C-alpha positions as protocol buffer text, in pm:
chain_id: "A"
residue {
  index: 1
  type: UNK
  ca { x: -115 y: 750 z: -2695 }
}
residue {
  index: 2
  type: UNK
  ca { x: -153 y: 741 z: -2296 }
}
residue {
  index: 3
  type: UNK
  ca { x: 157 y: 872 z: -2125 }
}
residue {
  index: 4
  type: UNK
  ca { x: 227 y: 721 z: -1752 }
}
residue {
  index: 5
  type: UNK
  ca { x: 383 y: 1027 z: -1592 }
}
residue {
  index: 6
  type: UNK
  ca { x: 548 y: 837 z: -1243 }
}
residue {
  index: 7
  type: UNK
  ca { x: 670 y: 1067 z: -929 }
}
residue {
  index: 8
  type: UNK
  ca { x: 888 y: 904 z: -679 }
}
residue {
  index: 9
  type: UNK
  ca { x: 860 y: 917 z: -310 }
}
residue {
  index: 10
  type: UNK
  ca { x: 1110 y: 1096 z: -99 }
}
residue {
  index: 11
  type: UNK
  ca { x: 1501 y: 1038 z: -124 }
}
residue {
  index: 12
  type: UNK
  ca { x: 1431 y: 863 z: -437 }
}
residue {
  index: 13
  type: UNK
  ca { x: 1516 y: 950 z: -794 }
}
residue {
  index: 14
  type: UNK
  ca { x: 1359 y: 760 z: -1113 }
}
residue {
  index: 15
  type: UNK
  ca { x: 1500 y: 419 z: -1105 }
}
residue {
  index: 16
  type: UNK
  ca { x: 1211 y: 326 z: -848 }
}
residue {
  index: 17
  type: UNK
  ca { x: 991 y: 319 z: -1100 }
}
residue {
  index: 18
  type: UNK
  ca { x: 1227 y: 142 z: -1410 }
}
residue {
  index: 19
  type: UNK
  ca { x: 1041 y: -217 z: -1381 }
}
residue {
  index: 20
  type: UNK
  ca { x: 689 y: -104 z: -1408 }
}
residue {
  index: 21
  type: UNK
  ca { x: 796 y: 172 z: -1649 }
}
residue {
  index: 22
  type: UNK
  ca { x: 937 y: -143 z: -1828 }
}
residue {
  index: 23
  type: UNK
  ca { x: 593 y: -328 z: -1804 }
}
residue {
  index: 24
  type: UNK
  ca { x: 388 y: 31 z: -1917 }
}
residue {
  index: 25
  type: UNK
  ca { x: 605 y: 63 z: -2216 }
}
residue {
  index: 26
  type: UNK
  ca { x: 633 y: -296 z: -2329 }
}
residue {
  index: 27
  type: UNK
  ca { x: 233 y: -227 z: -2358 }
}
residue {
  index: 28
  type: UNK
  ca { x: 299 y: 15 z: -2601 }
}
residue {
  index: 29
  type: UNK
  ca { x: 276 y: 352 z: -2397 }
}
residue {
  index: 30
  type: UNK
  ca { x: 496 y: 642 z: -2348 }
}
residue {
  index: 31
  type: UNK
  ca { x: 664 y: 663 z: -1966 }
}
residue {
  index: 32
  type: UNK
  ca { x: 810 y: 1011 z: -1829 }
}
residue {
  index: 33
  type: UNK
  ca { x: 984 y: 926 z: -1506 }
}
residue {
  index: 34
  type: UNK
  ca { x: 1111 y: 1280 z: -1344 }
}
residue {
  index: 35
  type: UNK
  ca { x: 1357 y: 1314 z: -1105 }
}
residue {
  index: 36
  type: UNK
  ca { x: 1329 y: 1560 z: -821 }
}
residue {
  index: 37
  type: UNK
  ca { x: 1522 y: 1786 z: -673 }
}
residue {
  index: 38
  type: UNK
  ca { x: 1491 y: 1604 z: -329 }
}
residue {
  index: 39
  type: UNK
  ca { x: 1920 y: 1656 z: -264 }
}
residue {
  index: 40
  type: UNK
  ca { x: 1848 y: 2091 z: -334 }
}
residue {
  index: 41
  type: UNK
  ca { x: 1785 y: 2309 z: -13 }
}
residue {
  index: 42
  type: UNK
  ca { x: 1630 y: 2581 z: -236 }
}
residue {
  index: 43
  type: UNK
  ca { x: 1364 y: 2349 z: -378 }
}
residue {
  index: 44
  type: UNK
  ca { x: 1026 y: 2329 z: -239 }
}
residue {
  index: 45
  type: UNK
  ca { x: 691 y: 2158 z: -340 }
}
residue {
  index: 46
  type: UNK
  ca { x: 664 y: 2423 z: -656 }
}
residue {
  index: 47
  type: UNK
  ca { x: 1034 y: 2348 z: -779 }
}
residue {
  index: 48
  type: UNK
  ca { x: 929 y: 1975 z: -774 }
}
residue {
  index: 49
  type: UNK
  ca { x: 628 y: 2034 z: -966 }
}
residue {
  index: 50
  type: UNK
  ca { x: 816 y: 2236 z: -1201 }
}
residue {
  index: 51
  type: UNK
  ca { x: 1083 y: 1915 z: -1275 }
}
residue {
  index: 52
  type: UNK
  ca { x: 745 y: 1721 z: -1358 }
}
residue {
  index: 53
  type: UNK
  ca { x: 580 y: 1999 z: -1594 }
}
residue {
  index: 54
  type: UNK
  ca { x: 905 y: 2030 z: -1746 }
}
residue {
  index: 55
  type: UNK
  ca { x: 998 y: 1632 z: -1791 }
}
residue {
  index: 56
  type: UNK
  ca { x: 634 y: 1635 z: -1940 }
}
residue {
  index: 57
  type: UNK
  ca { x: 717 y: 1894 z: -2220 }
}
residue {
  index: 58
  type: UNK
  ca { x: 405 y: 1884 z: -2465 }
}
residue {
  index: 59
  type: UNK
  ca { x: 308 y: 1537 z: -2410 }
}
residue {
  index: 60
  type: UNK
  ca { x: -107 y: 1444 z: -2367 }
}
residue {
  index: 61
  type: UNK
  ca { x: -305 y: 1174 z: -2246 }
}
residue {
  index: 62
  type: UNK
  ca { x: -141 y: 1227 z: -1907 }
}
residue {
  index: 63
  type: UNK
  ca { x: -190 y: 994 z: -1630 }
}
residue {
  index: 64
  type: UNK
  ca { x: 27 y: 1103 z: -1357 }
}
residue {
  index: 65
  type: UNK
  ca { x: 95 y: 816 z: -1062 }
}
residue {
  index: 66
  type: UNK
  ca { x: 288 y: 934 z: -762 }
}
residue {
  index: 67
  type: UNK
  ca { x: 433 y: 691 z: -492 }
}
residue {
  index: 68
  type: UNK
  ca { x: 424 y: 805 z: -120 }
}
residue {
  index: 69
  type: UNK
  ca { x: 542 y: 1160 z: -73 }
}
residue {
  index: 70
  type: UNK
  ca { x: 511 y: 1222 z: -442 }
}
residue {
  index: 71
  type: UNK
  ca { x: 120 y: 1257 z: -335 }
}
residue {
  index: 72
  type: UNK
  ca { x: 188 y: 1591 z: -212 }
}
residue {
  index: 73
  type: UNK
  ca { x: 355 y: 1696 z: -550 }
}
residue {
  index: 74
  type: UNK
  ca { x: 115 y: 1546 z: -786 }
}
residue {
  index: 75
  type: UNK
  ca { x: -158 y: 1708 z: -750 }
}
residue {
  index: 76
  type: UNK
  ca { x: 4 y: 2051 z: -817 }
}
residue {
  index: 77
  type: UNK
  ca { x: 110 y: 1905 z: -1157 }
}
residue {
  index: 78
  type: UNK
  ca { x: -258 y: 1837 z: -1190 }
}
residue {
  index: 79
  type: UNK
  ca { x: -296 y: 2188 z: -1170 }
}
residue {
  index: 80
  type: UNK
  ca { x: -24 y: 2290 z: -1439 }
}
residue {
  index: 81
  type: UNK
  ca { x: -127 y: 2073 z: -1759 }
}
residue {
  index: 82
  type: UNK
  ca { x: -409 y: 1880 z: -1856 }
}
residue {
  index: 83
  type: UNK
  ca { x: -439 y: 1530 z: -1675 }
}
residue {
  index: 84
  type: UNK
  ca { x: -674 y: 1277 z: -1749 }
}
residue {
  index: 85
  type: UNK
  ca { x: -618 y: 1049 z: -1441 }
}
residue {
  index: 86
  type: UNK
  ca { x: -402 y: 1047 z: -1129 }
}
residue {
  index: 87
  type: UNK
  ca { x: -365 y: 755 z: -965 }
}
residue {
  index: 88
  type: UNK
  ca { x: -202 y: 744 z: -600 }
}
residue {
  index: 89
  type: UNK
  ca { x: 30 y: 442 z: -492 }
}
residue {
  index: 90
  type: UNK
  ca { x: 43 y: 376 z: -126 }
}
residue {
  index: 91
  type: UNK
  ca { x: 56 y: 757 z: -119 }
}
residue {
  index: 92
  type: UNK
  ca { x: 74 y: 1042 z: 144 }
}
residue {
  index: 93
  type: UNK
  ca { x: -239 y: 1256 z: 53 }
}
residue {
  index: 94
  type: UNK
  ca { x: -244 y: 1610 z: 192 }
}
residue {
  index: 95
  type: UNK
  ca { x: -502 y: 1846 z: 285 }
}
residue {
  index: 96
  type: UNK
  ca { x: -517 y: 2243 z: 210 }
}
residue {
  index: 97
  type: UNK
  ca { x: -240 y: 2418 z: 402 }
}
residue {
  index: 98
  type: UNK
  ca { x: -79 y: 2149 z: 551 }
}
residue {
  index: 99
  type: UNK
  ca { x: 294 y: 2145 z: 598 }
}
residue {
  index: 100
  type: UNK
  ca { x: 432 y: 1813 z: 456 }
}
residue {
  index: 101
  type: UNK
  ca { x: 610 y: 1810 z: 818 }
}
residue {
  index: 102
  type: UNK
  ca { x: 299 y: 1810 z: 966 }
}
residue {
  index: 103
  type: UNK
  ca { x: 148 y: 1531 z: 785 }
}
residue {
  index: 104
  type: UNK
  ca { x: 255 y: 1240 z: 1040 }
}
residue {
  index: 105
  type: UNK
  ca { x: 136 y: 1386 z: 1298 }
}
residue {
  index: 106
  type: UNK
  ca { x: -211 y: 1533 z: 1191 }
}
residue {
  index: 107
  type: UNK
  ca { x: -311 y: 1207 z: 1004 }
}
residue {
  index: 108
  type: UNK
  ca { x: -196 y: 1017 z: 1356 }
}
residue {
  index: 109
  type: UNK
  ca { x: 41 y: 799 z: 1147 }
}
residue {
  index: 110
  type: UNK
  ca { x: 315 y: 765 z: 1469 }
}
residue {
  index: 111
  type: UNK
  ca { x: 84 y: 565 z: 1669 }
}
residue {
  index: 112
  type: UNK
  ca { x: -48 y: 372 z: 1313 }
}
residue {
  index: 113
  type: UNK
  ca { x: 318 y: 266 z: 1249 }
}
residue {
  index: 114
  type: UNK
  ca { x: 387 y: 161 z: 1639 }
}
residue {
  index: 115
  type: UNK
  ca { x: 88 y: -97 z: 1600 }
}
residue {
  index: 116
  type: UNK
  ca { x: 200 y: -247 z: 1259 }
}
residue {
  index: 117
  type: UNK
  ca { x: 553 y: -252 z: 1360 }
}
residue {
  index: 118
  type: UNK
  ca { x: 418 y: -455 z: 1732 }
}
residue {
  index: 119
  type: UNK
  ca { x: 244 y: -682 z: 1533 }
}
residue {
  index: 120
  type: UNK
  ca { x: 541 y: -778 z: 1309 }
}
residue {
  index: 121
  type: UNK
  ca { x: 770 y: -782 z: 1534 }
}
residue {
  index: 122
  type: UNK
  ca { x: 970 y: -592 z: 1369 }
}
residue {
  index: 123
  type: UNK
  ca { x: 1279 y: -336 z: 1557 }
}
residue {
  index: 124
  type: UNK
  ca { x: 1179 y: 8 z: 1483 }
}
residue {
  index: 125
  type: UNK
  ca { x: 1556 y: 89 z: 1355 }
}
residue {
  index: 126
  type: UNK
  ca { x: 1492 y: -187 z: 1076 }
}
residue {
  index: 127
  type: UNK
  ca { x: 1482 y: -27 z: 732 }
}
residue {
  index: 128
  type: UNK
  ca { x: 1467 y: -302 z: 560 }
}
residue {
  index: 129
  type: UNK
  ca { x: 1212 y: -485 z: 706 }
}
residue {
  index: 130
  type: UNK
  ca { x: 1072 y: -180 z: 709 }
}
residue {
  index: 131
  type: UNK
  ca { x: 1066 y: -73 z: 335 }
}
residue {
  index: 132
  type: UNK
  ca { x: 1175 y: -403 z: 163 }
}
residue {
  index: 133
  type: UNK
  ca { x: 1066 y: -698 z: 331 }
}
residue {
  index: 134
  type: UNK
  ca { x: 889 y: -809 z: -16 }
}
residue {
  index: 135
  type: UNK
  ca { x: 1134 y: -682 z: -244 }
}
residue {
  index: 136
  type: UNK
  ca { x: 1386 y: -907 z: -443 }
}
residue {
  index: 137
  type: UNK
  ca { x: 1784 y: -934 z: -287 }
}
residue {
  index: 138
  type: UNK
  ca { x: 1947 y: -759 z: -551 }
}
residue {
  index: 139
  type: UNK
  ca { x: 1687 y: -516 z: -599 }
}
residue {
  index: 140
  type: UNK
  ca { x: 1691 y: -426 z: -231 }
}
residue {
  index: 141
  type: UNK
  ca { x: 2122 y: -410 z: -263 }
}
residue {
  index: 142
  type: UNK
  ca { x: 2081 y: -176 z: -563 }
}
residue {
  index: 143
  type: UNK
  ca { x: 1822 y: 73 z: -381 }
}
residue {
  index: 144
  type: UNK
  ca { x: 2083 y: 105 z: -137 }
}
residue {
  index: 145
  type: UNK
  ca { x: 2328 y: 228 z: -368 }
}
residue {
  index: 146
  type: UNK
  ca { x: 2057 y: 471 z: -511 }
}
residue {
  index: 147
  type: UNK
  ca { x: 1913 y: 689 z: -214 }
}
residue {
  index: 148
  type: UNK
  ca { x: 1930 y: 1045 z: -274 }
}
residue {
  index: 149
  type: UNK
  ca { x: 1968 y: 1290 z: 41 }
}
residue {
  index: 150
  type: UNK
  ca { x: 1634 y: 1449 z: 117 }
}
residue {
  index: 151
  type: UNK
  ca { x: 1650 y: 1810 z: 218 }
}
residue {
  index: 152
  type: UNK
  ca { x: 1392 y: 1946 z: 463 }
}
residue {
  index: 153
  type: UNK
  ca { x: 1274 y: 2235 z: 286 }
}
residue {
  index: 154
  type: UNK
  ca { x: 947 y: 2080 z: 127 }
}
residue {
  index: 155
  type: UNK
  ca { x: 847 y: 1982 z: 418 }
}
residue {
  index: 156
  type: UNK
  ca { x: 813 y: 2345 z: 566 }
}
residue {
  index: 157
  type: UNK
  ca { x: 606 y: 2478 z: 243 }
}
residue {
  index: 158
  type: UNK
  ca { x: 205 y: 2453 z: 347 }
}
residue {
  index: 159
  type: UNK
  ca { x: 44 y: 2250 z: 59 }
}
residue {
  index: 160
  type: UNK
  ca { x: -78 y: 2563 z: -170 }
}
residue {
  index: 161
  type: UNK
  ca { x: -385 y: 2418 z: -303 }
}
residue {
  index: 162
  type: UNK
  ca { x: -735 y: 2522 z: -129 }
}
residue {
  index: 163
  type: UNK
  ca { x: -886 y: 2229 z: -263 }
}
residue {
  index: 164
  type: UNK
  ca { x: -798 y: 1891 z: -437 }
}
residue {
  index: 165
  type: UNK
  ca { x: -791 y: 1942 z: -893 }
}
residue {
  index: 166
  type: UNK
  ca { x: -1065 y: 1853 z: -1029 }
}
residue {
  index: 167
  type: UNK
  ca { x: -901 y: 1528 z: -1218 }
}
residue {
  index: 168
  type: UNK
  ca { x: -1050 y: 1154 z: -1207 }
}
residue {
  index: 169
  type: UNK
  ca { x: -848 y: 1046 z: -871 }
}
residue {
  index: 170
  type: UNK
  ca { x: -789 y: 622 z: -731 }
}
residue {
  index: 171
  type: UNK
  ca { x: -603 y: 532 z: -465 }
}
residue {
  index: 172
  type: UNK
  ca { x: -419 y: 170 z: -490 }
}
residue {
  index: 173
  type: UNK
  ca { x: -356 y: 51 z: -154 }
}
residue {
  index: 174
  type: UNK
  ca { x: -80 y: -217 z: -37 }
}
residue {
  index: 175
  type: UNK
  ca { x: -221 y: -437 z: 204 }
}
residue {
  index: 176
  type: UNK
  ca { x: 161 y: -506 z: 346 }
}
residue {
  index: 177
  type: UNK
  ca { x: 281 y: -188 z: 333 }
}
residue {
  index: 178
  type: UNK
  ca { x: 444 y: -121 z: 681 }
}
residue {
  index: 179
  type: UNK
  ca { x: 513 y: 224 z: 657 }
}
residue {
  index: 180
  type: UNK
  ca { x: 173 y: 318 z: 574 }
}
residue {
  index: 181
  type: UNK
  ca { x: 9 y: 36 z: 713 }
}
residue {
  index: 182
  type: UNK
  ca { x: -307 y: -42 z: 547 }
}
residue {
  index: 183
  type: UNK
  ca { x: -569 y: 16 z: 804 }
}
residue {
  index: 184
  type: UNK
  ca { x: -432 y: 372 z: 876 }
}
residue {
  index: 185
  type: UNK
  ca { x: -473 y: 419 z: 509 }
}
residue {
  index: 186
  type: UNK
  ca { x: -824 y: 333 z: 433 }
}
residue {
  index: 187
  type: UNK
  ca { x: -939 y: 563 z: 723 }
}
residue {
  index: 188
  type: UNK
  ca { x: -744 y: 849 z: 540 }
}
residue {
  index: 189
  type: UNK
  ca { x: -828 y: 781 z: 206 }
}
residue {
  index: 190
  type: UNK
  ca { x: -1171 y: 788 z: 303 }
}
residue {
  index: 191
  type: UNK
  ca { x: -1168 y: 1126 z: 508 }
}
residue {
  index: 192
  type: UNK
  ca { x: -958 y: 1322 z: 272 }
}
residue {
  index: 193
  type: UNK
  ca { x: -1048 y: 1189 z: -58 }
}
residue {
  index: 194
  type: UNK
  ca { x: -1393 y: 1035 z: 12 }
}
residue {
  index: 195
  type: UNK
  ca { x: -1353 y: 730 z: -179 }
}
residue {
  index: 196
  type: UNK
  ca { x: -1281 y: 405 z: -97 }
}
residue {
  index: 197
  type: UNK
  ca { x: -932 y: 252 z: -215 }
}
residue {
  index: 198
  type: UNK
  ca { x: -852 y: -18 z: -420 }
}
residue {
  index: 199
  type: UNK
  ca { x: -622 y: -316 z: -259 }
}
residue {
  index: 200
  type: UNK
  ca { x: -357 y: -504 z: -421 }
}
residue {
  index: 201
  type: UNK
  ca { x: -66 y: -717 z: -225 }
}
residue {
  index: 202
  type: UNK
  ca { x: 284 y: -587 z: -188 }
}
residue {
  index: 203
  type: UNK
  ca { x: 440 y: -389 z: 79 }
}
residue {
  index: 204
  type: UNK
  ca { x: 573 y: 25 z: 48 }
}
residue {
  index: 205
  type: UNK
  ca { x: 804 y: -64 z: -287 }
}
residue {
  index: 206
  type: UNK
  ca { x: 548 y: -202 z: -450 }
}
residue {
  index: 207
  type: UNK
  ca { x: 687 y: -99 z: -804 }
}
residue {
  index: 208
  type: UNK
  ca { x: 969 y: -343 z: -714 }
}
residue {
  index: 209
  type: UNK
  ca { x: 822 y: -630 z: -593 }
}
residue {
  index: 210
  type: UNK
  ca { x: 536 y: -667 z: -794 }
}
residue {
  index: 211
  type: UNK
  ca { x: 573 y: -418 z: -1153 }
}
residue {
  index: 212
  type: UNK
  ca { x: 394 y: -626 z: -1344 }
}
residue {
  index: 213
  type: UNK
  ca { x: 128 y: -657 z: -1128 }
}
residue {
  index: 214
  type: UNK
  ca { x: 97 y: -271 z: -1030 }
}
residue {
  index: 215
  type: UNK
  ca { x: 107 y: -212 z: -1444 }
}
residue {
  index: 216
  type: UNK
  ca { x: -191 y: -433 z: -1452 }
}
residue {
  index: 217
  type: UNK
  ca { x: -371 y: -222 z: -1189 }
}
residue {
  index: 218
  type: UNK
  ca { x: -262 y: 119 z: -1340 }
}
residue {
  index: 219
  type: UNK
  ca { x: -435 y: -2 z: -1695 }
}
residue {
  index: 220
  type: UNK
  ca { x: -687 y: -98 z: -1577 }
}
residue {
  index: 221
  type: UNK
  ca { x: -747 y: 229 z: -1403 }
}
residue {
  index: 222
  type: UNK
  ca { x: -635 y: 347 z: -1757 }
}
residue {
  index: 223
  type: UNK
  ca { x: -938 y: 192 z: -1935 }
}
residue {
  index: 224
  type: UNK
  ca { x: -1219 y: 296 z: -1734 }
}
């Protein structure tokens, strides 16, 4: 049986991912959905991949999906136990050595966000238009009520890796997303992955505002 293993992105804990882990399970898989230490000043990148290895126990069939700055975590799971597929959502994707704190500003994401944020009109102070534009009311009330503090210290540690795991890797791109607005995105897939990404509609919270639709995409992945 194929187990979805799904990392959250930063100040987020496990219920980000509860619709489409509905949707995976209804389909008749098994769903781990860790919860990192993202509110614990002594945890860094390892500590998170250790609450992943550890919420995975002796499961198999792994395919591990990580949503934004999960990217920077998953790949050291990848690392720890055998994965058959990783699949990043609208992801950050890091490079060898680089501080998580340095990310926005080597991948020139600052100057990415100022154009998409222009172009929508949108006021820079706007989280919500922001990160939930697309994503249902009472959803978006209840992911208020859910944000985690986000300490600092992961984003100190240099990624430890000297070179991405050798695992089957997609990227699944939001066209709407306007944190990591798309065009940004396909240039950086492209130079640190060296693929090209797959598209689907739906803005950063994809997993809320379209799980059954992302599920589709992530078996589909699954069966290749």
């Amino acid at each position: 049986m194929t187990t979805y293993v799904l990392i959250p992105g930063a100040a987020a804990d496990s219920w980000y991912w509860h619709l489409t882990a509905a949707e995976l399970r209804a389909r008749g898989h098994g769903v781990v959905t860790p919860d990192l230490p993202c509110d614990d000043d002594s945890a860094g990148l390892s500590e998170y991949a250790d609450a992943v290895v550890d919420a995975v126990g002796d499961r198999t069939g792994l395919v591990v999906v990580a949503h934004s700055f999960g990217g920077f975590t998953a790949p050291l799971v990848c690392r720890r136990v055998p994965v058959e597929l990783l699949v990043l959502v609208t992801a950050m994707i890091p490079a060898p050595g680089e501080p998580p704190g340095d990310w926005w500003a080597n991948t020139g994401w600052e100057r990415a966000r100022r154009e998409r944020d222009e172009h929508d009109g949108r006021a820079p102070d706007d989280d919500t238009a922001l990160f939930f534009h697309d994503v249902p009311p009472g959803l978006v009330v209840e992911a208020g009520k859910r944000v985690r503090d986000q300490s600092s210290t992961p984003f100190a540690d240099p990624w430890p890796l000297a070179a991405w795991p050798s695992v089957p890797t997609a990227f699944l791109l939001c066209r709407d997303d306007r944190y990591l607005p798309a065009e940004f995105m396909r240039r950086l897939v492209r130079e640190r992955l060296g693929v090209v990404p797959e598209e689907m509609g739906g803005g950063h919270n994809v997993a809320l505002s379209r799980p059954g639709e992302l599920a589709d995409r992530l078996e589909a992945y699954r069966r290749r």
